[in-house]
C-alpha cells in the first residue's frame, strides 16, 4: 500500500470525482486521514512519500517539480489529496490542508521554527513537517532549528523519524536540527564547556576564607578549600565569584582580579572545563554557612591553609597558591574586566586584561 500526495491544482475535477467515487467503495471509507494511523493486519503498512506527486491527465503519477508558489512561509498552505493504493484493492482519496511551519530565517541561511506556533493537533505535525522540509529545500535553506517544549515531547520521535537529530536539551525543551545541503553539517555543535569560579578571599589578619563541602570524594575528606561553583547563565565571571562566596559562607566581598584560570577536558559528561580563580576583598567577616552544600566554613591562617598535605602534594593547587602569594606581594598583576562594545554584534561584553602603568609597579586592582 502506498500513500501519495495529490496537488489539488494538478488534477482535473473529473479525475478527482472518479477517485472520490472509488473511495466510497474502498475498505478505507471510514478512515480518518491522519498520517501514521495503524491499519488492520490484513493490510500492509502505509508508506509516506516526503516528495509530493501529482496525477497527470494520463492517470500516472509524476514527481512534482515545485511545491506550488509559496511566497510567505507564515501563510503558505496547500490542499493536498492523499492517494492510498492498496495491493489490488483499489484506491482511496483524502484531503488535508498542509501549511509551512511558522518560522523565521537566521543570518546563516537557515530557519528557526517558532515553538509557540506548532500545530495543536499532534496528528497534523508529521505532514506539516514533511511539507515544510520540502518547501525549505526548494527555497535553498540550510540548517533547520526545531525547539520542542517539554509539553510537546510527543513530537520528538516524529521529528527524529523525519531525519532530525538531537542538538541539546535544557530543563524545559529539547533542540533538534536538520541539515539540508549535501555534505557535512555546518551547524555549530552544542556547548562544549562548563565555567567555574573560585573565590580567594584573604583578610587583614592574613586569614583565608575556606570551606569544607558536604559532598566530596573520600580522598578530600579533610580538605579545607576556597569557595567554588559554576557561574549562572548570562552571569559575568566576577559577579559569579562574589555570588558563590556569599551563598556558601555569607561573607560579602568585592572583586579584585582574575589571577589565573585553568582549562581541563573530558570532565563531567565529557565536557571541557574553564575554572577562574578570582581574588576578592572581604567586606564583612561573619560567616553563615549554606547548609545545603557546605559542611563548615571558617577563616583559616594562610600558613595553615597552604600547609595542608593535599595542597602541598598537588601541583595545580600549589601553583595557584604561589600566584596568590605573588599577587599579595605586588609582584604579579591579574586580569580586570572592562566593558567594550564590538561592531560585529553591537553588544557590550567584558574583556579581561591587565594594564601595568610603567610609572607605578603596583597593579591597578590595588
mmCIF file of C-alpha atoms in Angstrom:
data_model
loop_
_atom_site.group_PDB
_atom_site.id
_atom_site.type_symbol
_atom_site.label_atom_id
_atom_site.label_comp_id
_atom_site.label_asym_id
_atom_site.label_seq_id
_atom_site.Cartn_x
_atom_site.Cartn_y
_atom_site.Cartn_z
ATOM 1 C CA UNK A 1 0.000 0.000 0.000
ATOM 2 C CA UNK A 2 1.296 3.462 -0.844
ATOM 3 C CA UNK A 3 0.355 6.952 0.271
ATOM 4 C CA UNK A 4 0.943 9.735 -2.267
ATOM 5 C CA UNK A 5 0.272 13.459 -2.153
ATOM 6 C CA UNK A 6 -2.018 14.817 -4.882
ATOM 7 C CA UNK A 7 -1.887 18.527 -5.582
ATOM 8 C CA UNK A 8 -5.437 19.830 -5.657
ATOM 9 C CA UNK A 9 -4.456 22.157 -8.514
ATOM 10 C CA UNK A 10 -2.823 19.449 -10.616
ATOM 11 C CA UNK A 11 -5.685 17.093 -11.410
ATOM 12 C CA UNK A 12 -8.961 17.770 -13.102
ATOM 13 C CA UNK A 13 -12.305 17.747 -11.373
ATOM 14 C CA UNK A 14 -13.335 14.656 -13.311
ATOM 15 C CA UNK A 15 -10.227 12.794 -12.122
ATOM 16 C CA UNK A 16 -10.875 13.806 -8.513
ATOM 17 C CA UNK A 17 -14.513 12.839 -8.802
ATOM 18 C CA UNK A 18 -13.557 9.449 -10.175
ATOM 19 C CA UNK A 19 -11.135 8.899 -7.309
ATOM 20 C CA UNK A 20 -13.680 10.035 -4.743
ATOM 21 C CA UNK A 21 -16.236 7.658 -6.249
ATOM 22 C CA UNK A 22 -13.777 4.791 -5.873
ATOM 23 C CA UNK A 23 -13.123 5.883 -2.309
ATOM 24 C CA UNK A 24 -16.718 5.254 -1.261
ATOM 25 C CA UNK A 25 -16.398 1.583 -2.093
ATOM 26 C CA UNK A 26 -12.957 1.273 -0.546
ATOM 27 C CA UNK A 27 -12.244 -0.551 2.724
ATOM 28 C CA UNK A 28 -10.851 2.790 3.942
ATOM 29 C CA UNK A 29 -14.105 4.773 3.578
ATOM 30 C CA UNK A 30 -14.238 5.343 7.328
ATOM 31 C CA UNK A 31 -10.508 6.022 7.652
ATOM 32 C CA UNK A 32 -9.604 9.358 9.247
ATOM 33 C CA UNK A 33 -6.882 10.943 7.124
ATOM 34 C CA UNK A 34 -4.182 11.286 9.723
ATOM 35 C CA UNK A 35 -0.702 10.150 8.824
ATOM 36 C CA UNK A 36 0.626 7.372 10.994
ATOM 37 C CA UNK A 37 -2.665 5.663 11.835
ATOM 38 C CA UNK A 38 -2.376 1.869 12.092
ATOM 39 C CA UNK A 39 -4.355 -0.277 9.687
ATOM 40 C CA UNK A 40 -5.754 -3.702 10.490
ATOM 41 C CA UNK A 41 -3.393 -6.626 9.979
ATOM 42 C CA UNK A 42 -4.991 -7.644 6.685
ATOM 43 C CA UNK A 43 -3.453 -4.586 5.010
ATOM 44 C CA UNK A 44 0.185 -3.758 4.600
ATOM 45 C CA UNK A 45 1.687 -0.707 6.308
ATOM 46 C CA UNK A 46 1.346 2.730 4.805
ATOM 47 C CA UNK A 47 4.470 4.289 3.271
ATOM 48 C CA UNK A 48 4.640 8.088 3.284
ATOM 49 C CA UNK A 49 6.476 9.809 0.457
ATOM 50 C CA UNK A 50 8.125 13.059 1.555
ATOM 51 C CA UNK A 51 8.149 14.324 -2.041
ATOM 52 C CA UNK A 52 4.751 15.305 -3.376
ATOM 53 C CA UNK A 53 3.380 13.745 -6.555
ATOM 54 C CA UNK A 54 0.514 14.743 -8.795
ATOM 55 C CA UNK A 55 -1.877 12.899 -11.045
ATOM 56 C CA UNK A 56 -1.372 13.736 -14.712
ATOM 57 C CA UNK A 57 -4.071 13.780 -17.347
ATOM 58 C CA UNK A 58 -2.894 10.311 -18.416
ATOM 59 C CA UNK A 59 -3.589 8.901 -14.997
ATOM 60 C CA UNK A 60 0.049 8.382 -13.998
ATOM 61 C CA UNK A 61 1.874 9.781 -11.003
ATOM 62 C CA UNK A 62 4.729 12.165 -11.777
ATOM 63 C CA UNK A 63 7.202 13.805 -9.359
ATOM 64 C CA UNK A 64 6.248 17.366 -8.539
ATOM 65 C CA UNK A 65 8.924 19.863 -9.644
ATOM 66 C CA UNK A 66 7.933 22.537 -7.147
ATOM 67 C CA UNK A 67 5.582 22.935 -4.243
ATOM 68 C CA UNK A 68 3.297 25.432 -5.959
ATOM 69 C CA UNK A 69 4.028 29.128 -5.485
ATOM 70 C CA UNK A 70 4.531 29.714 -1.776
ATOM 71 C CA UNK A 71 5.824 33.203 -1.196
ATOM 72 C CA UNK A 72 5.374 33.600 2.526
ATOM 73 C CA UNK A 73 6.154 30.746 4.885
ATOM 74 C CA UNK A 74 3.853 32.012 7.605
ATOM 75 C CA UNK A 75 0.791 31.873 5.395
ATOM 76 C CA UNK A 76 1.739 29.131 2.941
ATOM 77 C CA UNK A 77 -0.754 26.304 2.683
ATOM 78 C CA UNK A 78 -1.803 23.776 0.016
ATOM 79 C CA UNK A 79 -4.768 21.478 -0.252
ATOM 80 C CA UNK A 80 -3.343 18.040 -0.911
ATOM 81 C CA UNK A 81 -5.216 14.827 -1.590
ATOM 82 C CA UNK A 82 -3.757 11.643 -0.197
ATOM 83 C CA UNK A 83 -3.879 8.806 -2.764
ATOM 84 C CA UNK A 84 -3.757 5.472 -0.905
ATOM 85 C CA UNK A 85 -3.180 2.464 -3.175
ATOM 86 C CA UNK A 86 -3.647 -0.996 -1.674
ATOM 87 C CA UNK A 87 -2.487 -4.281 -3.101
ATOM 88 C CA UNK A 88 -5.147 -4.812 -5.725
ATOM 89 C CA UNK A 89 -7.825 -3.318 -3.530
ATOM 90 C CA UNK A 90 -8.283 -0.049 -5.373
ATOM 91 C CA UNK A 91 -7.533 3.470 -4.176
ATOM 92 C CA UNK A 92 -8.786 5.921 -1.589
ATOM 93 C CA UNK A 93 -8.548 9.687 -1.673
ATOM 94 C CA UNK A 94 -8.416 12.031 1.306
ATOM 95 C CA UNK A 95 -7.850 15.758 1.593
ATOM 96 C CA UNK A 96 -5.853 17.752 4.095
ATOM 97 C CA UNK A 97 -4.766 21.373 4.296
ATOM 98 C CA UNK A 98 -0.980 21.387 4.803
ATOM 99 C CA UNK A 99 0.986 24.530 5.674
ATOM 100 C CA UNK A 100 4.560 25.557 6.350
ATOM 101 C CA UNK A 101 5.622 25.954 9.969
ATOM 102 C CA UNK A 102 5.670 29.485 11.324
ATOM 103 C CA UNK A 103 9.396 30.293 11.310
ATOM 104 C CA UNK A 104 11.983 32.984 10.764
ATOM 105 C CA UNK A 105 15.249 32.987 8.834
ATOM 106 C CA UNK A 106 18.565 33.097 10.652
ATOM 107 C CA UNK A 107 21.575 35.034 9.384
ATOM 108 C CA UNK A 108 23.270 31.902 8.049
ATOM 109 C CA UNK A 109 20.638 30.834 5.548
ATOM 110 C CA UNK A 110 18.800 28.606 7.976
ATOM 111 C CA UNK A 111 15.362 28.513 9.547
ATOM 112 C CA UNK A 112 14.276 28.751 13.189
ATOM 113 C CA UNK A 113 10.837 27.257 13.799
ATOM 114 C CA UNK A 114 8.589 29.150 16.216
ATOM 115 C CA UNK A 115 7.988 26.705 19.117
ATOM 116 C CA UNK A 116 4.901 28.621 20.230
ATOM 117 C CA UNK A 117 3.139 28.199 16.877
ATOM 118 C CA UNK A 118 3.379 24.444 16.426
ATOM 119 C CA UNK A 119 0.143 22.683 15.396
ATOM 120 C CA UNK A 120 -2.113 21.917 18.335
ATOM 121 C CA UNK A 121 -3.149 18.569 16.862
ATOM 122 C CA UNK A 122 -0.188 16.117 17.069
ATOM 123 C CA UNK A 123 -1.550 14.228 14.042
ATOM 124 C CA UNK A 124 -1.021 17.347 11.913
ATOM 125 C CA UNK A 125 2.649 17.667 12.886
ATOM 126 C CA UNK A 126 4.152 14.949 10.629
ATOM 127 C CA UNK A 127 2.588 16.028 7.303
ATOM 128 C CA UNK A 128 3.225 19.682 8.129
ATOM 129 C CA UNK A 129 6.865 18.873 8.923
ATOM 130 C CA UNK A 130 7.268 16.977 5.647
ATOM 131 C CA UNK A 131 5.699 19.817 3.681
ATOM 132 C CA UNK A 132 7.870 22.408 5.449
ATOM 133 C CA UNK A 133 11.075 20.483 4.743
ATOM 134 C CA UNK A 134 10.159 20.217 1.065
ATOM 135 C CA UNK A 135 9.412 23.938 0.963
ATOM 136 C CA UNK A 136 12.689 24.880 2.671
ATOM 137 C CA UNK A 137 14.643 22.613 0.317
ATOM 138 C CA UNK A 138 13.040 24.357 -2.632
ATOM 139 C CA UNK A 139 13.985 27.718 -1.094
ATOM 140 C CA UNK A 140 17.625 26.627 -0.719
ATOM 141 C CA UNK A 141 17.633 26.776 3.083
ATOM 142 C CA UNK A 142 20.413 25.113 5.059
ATOM 143 C CA UNK A 143 20.053 24.347 8.758
ATOM 144 C CA UNK A 144 16.675 23.897 10.437
ATOM 145 C CA UNK A 145 16.327 24.533 14.175
ATOM 146 C CA UNK A 146 13.317 22.888 15.805
ATOM 147 C CA UNK A 147 12.769 23.642 19.501
ATOM 148 C CA UNK A 148 10.209 21.342 21.127
ATOM 149 C CA UNK A 149 8.962 22.382 24.592
ATOM 150 C CA UNK A 150 8.620 19.769 27.309
ATOM 151 C CA UNK A 151 4.844 19.780 26.984
ATOM 152 C CA UNK A 152 5.200 18.825 23.280
ATOM 153 C CA UNK A 153 7.619 15.946 23.876
ATOM 154 C CA UNK A 154 5.339 13.547 21.967
ATOM 155 C CA UNK A 155 6.557 15.265 18.780
ATOM 156 C CA UNK A 156 10.220 14.340 19.333
ATOM 157 C CA UNK A 157 10.070 10.812 17.848
ATOM 158 C CA UNK A 158 8.103 12.155 14.881
ATOM 159 C CA UNK A 159 10.826 14.702 14.100
ATOM 160 C CA UNK A 160 13.593 12.142 14.611
ATOM 161 C CA UNK A 161 11.844 9.806 12.170
ATOM 162 C CA UNK A 162 11.966 12.587 9.571
ATOM 163 C CA UNK A 163 15.738 12.918 9.975
ATOM 164 C CA UNK A 164 16.130 15.493 12.761
ATOM 165 C CA UNK A 165 18.975 14.994 15.234
ATOM 166 C CA UNK A 166 19.392 15.945 18.887
ATOM 167 C CA UNK A 167 21.406 19.106 19.418
ATOM 168 C CA UNK A 168 20.950 19.924 23.103
ATOM 169 C CA UNK A 169 18.387 19.875 25.863
ATOM 170 C CA UNK A 170 17.513 22.114 28.776
ATOM 171 C CA UNK A 171 15.074 21.679 31.636
ATOM 172 C CA UNK A 172 12.103 22.861 29.574
ATOM 173 C CA UNK A 173 12.877 21.873 25.976
ATOM 174 C CA UNK A 174 14.895 19.803 23.519
ATOM 175 C CA UNK A 175 16.523 21.370 20.445
ATOM 176 C CA UNK A 176 16.596 19.340 17.243
ATOM 177 C CA UNK A 177 18.375 20.180 13.990
ATOM 178 C CA UNK A 178 18.186 19.163 10.344
ATOM 179 C CA UNK A 179 20.887 19.892 7.758
ATOM 180 C CA UNK A 180 19.517 20.150 4.222
ATOM 181 C CA UNK A 181 22.521 20.567 1.843
ATOM 182 C CA UNK A 182 24.645 17.661 0.698
ATOM 183 C CA UNK A 183 27.934 17.262 2.547
ATOM 184 C CA UNK A 184 28.928 17.655 6.189
ATOM 185 C CA UNK A 185 26.669 19.527 8.590
ATOM 186 C CA UNK A 186 27.944 23.051 9.252
ATOM 187 C CA UNK A 187 25.706 23.862 12.206
ATOM 188 C CA UNK A 188 27.575 24.749 15.418
ATOM 189 C CA UNK A 189 27.800 21.949 17.954
ATOM 190 C CA UNK A 190 26.324 22.030 21.425
ATOM 191 C CA UNK A 191 28.149 23.938 24.195
ATOM 192 C CA UNK A 192 31.500 22.270 24.839
ATOM 193 C CA UNK A 193 32.466 23.908 28.142
ATOM 194 C CA UNK A 194 31.256 24.478 31.649
ATOM 195 C CA UNK A 195 32.609 27.509 33.532
ATOM 196 C CA UNK A 196 33.511 27.517 37.210
ATOM 197 C CA UNK A 197 34.861 30.144 39.586
ATOM 198 C CA UNK A 198 36.762 30.095 42.847
ATOM 199 C CA UNK A 199 36.985 32.960 45.327
ATOM 200 C CA UNK A 200 40.328 33.539 47.062
ATOM 201 C CA UNK A 201 39.398 35.810 49.989
ATOM 202 C CA UNK A 202 42.053 36.940 52.461
ATOM 203 C CA UNK A 203 41.576 39.443 55.279
ATOM 204 C CA UNK A 204 43.862 41.875 57.100
ATOM 205 C CA UNK A 205 44.785 39.145 59.602
ATOM 206 C CA UNK A 206 46.265 37.066 56.782
ATOM 207 C CA UNK A 207 43.430 34.576 57.084
ATOM 208 C CA UNK A 208 41.851 32.790 54.124
ATOM 209 C CA UNK A 209 38.117 32.124 53.879
ATOM 210 C CA UNK A 210 37.781 28.342 53.433
ATOM 211 C CA UNK A 211 35.022 25.735 53.367
ATOM 212 C CA UNK A 212 34.507 22.002 53.682
ATOM 213 C CA UNK A 213 31.834 20.624 51.367
ATOM 214 C CA UNK A 214 29.108 18.167 52.360
ATOM 215 C CA UNK A 215 29.584 16.047 49.270
ATOM 216 C CA UNK A 216 33.115 15.070 48.341
ATOM 217 C CA UNK A 217 35.346 12.213 47.259
ATOM 218 C CA UNK A 218 36.803 10.227 50.200
ATOM 219 C CA UNK A 219 40.315 11.440 49.384
ATOM 220 C CA UNK A 220 39.184 15.044 50.024
ATOM 221 C CA UNK A 221 37.629 14.362 53.434
ATOM 222 C CA UNK A 222 39.957 16.657 55.413
ATOM 223 C CA UNK A 223 40.485 19.348 52.805
ATOM 224 C CA UNK A 224 39.730 22.989 53.523
ATOM 225 C CA UNK A 225 39.306 24.748 50.178
ATOM 226 C CA UNK A 226 38.297 28.102 48.768
ATOM 227 C CA UNK A 227 34.584 28.561 47.869
ATOM 228 C CA UNK A 228 33.894 27.404 44.327
ATOM 229 C CA UNK A 229 30.955 26.893 41.994
ATOM 230 C CA UNK A 230 29.593 27.255 38.477
ATOM 231 C CA UNK A 231 28.556 30.596 37.062
ATOM 232 C CA UNK A 232 24.937 31.033 36.008
ATOM 233 C CA UNK A 233 23.594 31.628 32.539
ATOM 234 C CA UNK A 234 24.417 35.186 31.343
ATOM 235 C CA UNK A 235 26.433 35.828 34.516
ATOM 236 C CA UNK A 236 29.812 37.556 34.458
ATOM 237 C CA UNK A 237 32.826 35.770 35.905
ATOM 238 C CA UNK A 238 33.456 38.423 38.547
ATOM 239 C CA UNK A 239 29.828 38.574 39.714
ATOM 240 C CA UNK A 240 29.679 34.773 39.811
ATOM 241 C CA UNK A 241 32.696 34.624 42.132
ATOM 242 C CA UNK A 242 31.189 37.194 44.510
ATOM 243 C CA UNK A 243 27.837 35.371 44.487
ATOM 244 C CA UNK A 244 29.339 31.934 45.174
ATOM 245 C CA UNK A 245 31.296 33.205 48.185
ATOM 246 C CA UNK A 246 28.179 34.892 49.551
ATOM 247 C CA UNK A 247 25.995 31.812 49.041
ATOM 248 C CA UNK A 248 28.414 29.372 50.644
ATOM 249 C CA UNK A 249 29.762 31.461 53.536
ATOM 250 C CA UNK A 250 27.512 34.515 53.940
ATOM 251 C CA UNK A 251 30.551 36.802 53.590
ATOM 252 C CA UNK A 252 30.236 39.904 51.397
ATOM 253 C CA UNK A 253 33.171 40.547 49.095
ATOM 254 C CA UNK A 254 34.426 42.886 46.388
ATOM 255 C CA UNK A 255 36.031 41.574 43.196
ATOM 256 C CA UNK A 256 39.713 42.468 42.756
ATOM 257 C CA UNK A 257 41.104 40.454 39.824
ATOM 258 C CA UNK A 258 41.143 37.175 37.961
ATOM 259 C CA UNK A 259 44.549 35.887 38.959
ATOM 260 C CA UNK A 260 44.584 32.659 36.937
ATOM 261 C CA UNK A 261 42.390 30.189 35.095
ATOM 262 C CA UNK A 262 42.603 26.505 34.340
ATOM 263 C CA UNK A 263 41.439 24.693 31.191
ATOM 264 C CA UNK A 264 40.700 20.950 31.518
ATOM 265 C CA UNK A 265 38.989 18.399 29.284
ATOM 266 C CA UNK A 266 36.806 15.281 29.415
ATOM 267 C CA UNK A 267 35.263 16.026 32.787
ATOM 268 C CA UNK A 268 31.540 15.738 33.642
ATOM 269 C CA UNK A 269 29.583 14.377 30.666
ATOM 270 C CA UNK A 270 32.813 14.584 28.620
ATOM 271 C CA UNK A 271 32.677 18.393 28.692
ATOM 272 C CA UNK A 272 35.681 20.678 28.953
ATOM 273 C CA UNK A 273 36.005 22.974 31.965
ATOM 274 C CA UNK A 274 37.196 26.535 32.445
ATOM 275 C CA UNK A 275 37.915 27.419 36.081
ATOM 276 C CA UNK A 276 38.688 31.040 37.015
ATOM 277 C CA UNK A 277 40.466 31.820 40.293
ATOM 278 C CA UNK A 278 39.396 35.277 41.468
ATOM 279 C CA UNK A 279 40.917 37.355 44.226
ATOM 280 C CA UNK A 280 38.252 39.016 46.349
ATOM 281 C CA UNK A 281 38.401 41.595 49.121
ATOM 282 C CA UNK A 282 36.237 40.845 52.193
ATOM 283 C CA UNK A 283 33.643 43.451 53.112
ATOM 284 C CA UNK A 284 32.306 41.525 56.120
ATOM 285 C CA UNK A 285 33.648 38.864 58.479
ATOM 286 C CA UNK A 286 30.684 36.973 59.943
ATOM 287 C CA UNK A 287 30.183 33.513 58.492
ATOM 288 C CA UNK A 288 26.786 31.972 57.785
ATOM 289 C CA UNK A 289 27.133 28.517 56.282
ATOM 290 C CA UNK A 290 24.954 27.294 53.420
ATOM 291 C CA UNK A 291 23.564 24.076 54.898
ATOM 292 C CA UNK A 292 22.624 22.610 51.506
ATOM 293 C CA UNK A 293 26.175 22.317 50.156
ATOM 294 C CA UNK A 294 28.654 23.284 52.877
ATOM 295 C CA UNK A 295 29.608 21.266 55.940
ATOM 296 C CA UNK A 296 31.689 24.011 57.574
ATOM 297 C CA UNK A 297 33.379 27.353 56.864
ATOM 298 C CA UNK A 298 35.965 29.418 58.710
ATOM 299 C CA UNK A 299 38.766 31.944 58.499
ATOM 300 C CA UNK A 300 41.981 29.907 58.383
ATOM 301 C CA UNK A 301 45.531 31.264 58.852
ATOM 302 C CA UNK A 302 47.229 31.382 55.478
ATOM 303 C CA UNK A 303 50.223 29.301 56.623
ATOM 304 C CA UNK A 304 47.882 26.523 57.805
ATOM 305 C CA UNK A 305 45.939 26.658 54.597
ATOM 306 C CA UNK A 306 48.994 26.164 52.355
ATOM 307 C CA UNK A 307 50.456 23.528 54.694
ATOM 308 C CA UNK A 308 47.589 21.093 54.038
ATOM 309 C CA UNK A 309 49.005 17.862 52.549
ATOM 310 C CA UNK A 310 46.527 17.853 49.662
ATOM 311 C CA UNK A 311 47.679 21.318 48.610
ATOM 312 C CA UNK A 312 51.371 20.570 49.053
ATOM 313 C CA UNK A 313 51.090 17.364 47.028
ATOM 314 C CA UNK A 314 49.003 18.809 44.194
ATOM 315 C CA UNK A 315 50.869 20.722 41.511
ATOM 316 C CA UNK A 316 47.801 22.713 40.410
ATOM 317 C CA UNK A 317 46.802 23.857 43.921
ATOM 318 C CA UNK A 318 50.380 24.668 44.819
ATOM 319 C CA UNK A 319 50.866 26.778 41.694
ATOM 320 C CA UNK A 320 47.644 28.696 42.372
ATOM 321 C CA UNK A 321 48.881 29.470 45.899
ATOM 322 C CA UNK A 322 52.230 30.651 44.513
ATOM 323 C CA UNK A 323 50.376 33.026 42.173
ATOM 324 C CA UNK A 324 48.221 34.320 45.032
ATOM 325 C CA UNK A 325 51.341 34.976 47.103
ATOM 326 C CA UNK A 326 52.932 36.852 44.225
ATOM 327 C CA UNK A 327 49.782 38.917 43.850
ATOM 328 C CA UNK A 328 49.723 39.728 47.572
ATOM 329 C CA UNK A 329 53.370 40.781 47.336
ATOM 330 C CA UNK A 330 52.507 43.006 44.356
ATOM 331 C CA UNK A 331 54.831 41.064 42.078
ATOM 332 C CA UNK A 332 52.061 39.896 39.794
ATOM 333 C CA UNK A 333 49.069 41.516 38.166
ATOM 334 C CA UNK A 334 45.865 39.708 37.312
ATOM 335 C CA UNK A 335 43.105 40.450 34.825
ATOM 336 C CA UNK A 336 40.463 43.131 35.214
ATOM 337 C CA UNK A 337 37.157 43.190 33.301
ATOM 338 C CA UNK A 338 36.492 46.166 31.099
ATOM 339 C CA UNK A 339 33.273 46.831 29.220
ATOM 340 C CA UNK A 340 33.707 47.014 25.449
ATOM 341 C CA UNK A 341 31.287 47.053 22.523
ATOM 342 C CA UNK A 342 32.030 45.197 19.306
ATOM 343 C CA UNK A 343 30.773 46.363 15.931
ATOM 344 C CA UNK A 344 30.257 42.733 14.933
ATOM 345 C CA UNK A 345 27.187 42.349 17.120
ATOM 346 C CA UNK A 346 26.746 45.764 18.761
ATOM 347 C CA UNK A 347 26.573 44.214 22.220
ATOM 348 C CA UNK A 348 28.564 45.162 25.328
ATOM 349 C CA UNK A 349 30.834 42.478 26.752
ATOM 350 C CA UNK A 350 33.657 42.115 29.256
ATOM 351 C CA UNK A 351 37.230 41.910 28.045
ATOM 352 C CA UNK A 352 39.640 40.691 30.729
ATOM 353 C CA UNK A 353 43.207 42.034 30.566
ATOM 354 C CA UNK A 354 45.754 43.834 32.698
ATOM 355 C CA UNK A 355 47.337 47.208 32.128
ATOM 356 C CA UNK A 356 50.558 47.912 34.014
ATOM 357 C CA UNK A 357 51.420 51.553 34.369
ATOM 358 C CA UNK A 358 55.198 51.762 33.821
ATOM 359 C CA UNK A 359 55.329 54.613 36.303
ATOM 360 C CA UNK A 360 53.690 52.512 39.022
ATOM 361 C CA UNK A 361 54.776 48.952 39.879
ATOM 362 C CA UNK A 362 51.528 48.346 41.738
ATOM 363 C CA UNK A 363 48.616 46.697 39.945
ATOM 364 C CA UNK A 364 45.594 48.781 39.040
ATOM 365 C CA UNK A 365 43.422 46.482 41.148
ATOM 366 C CA UNK A 366 45.078 47.521 44.434
#
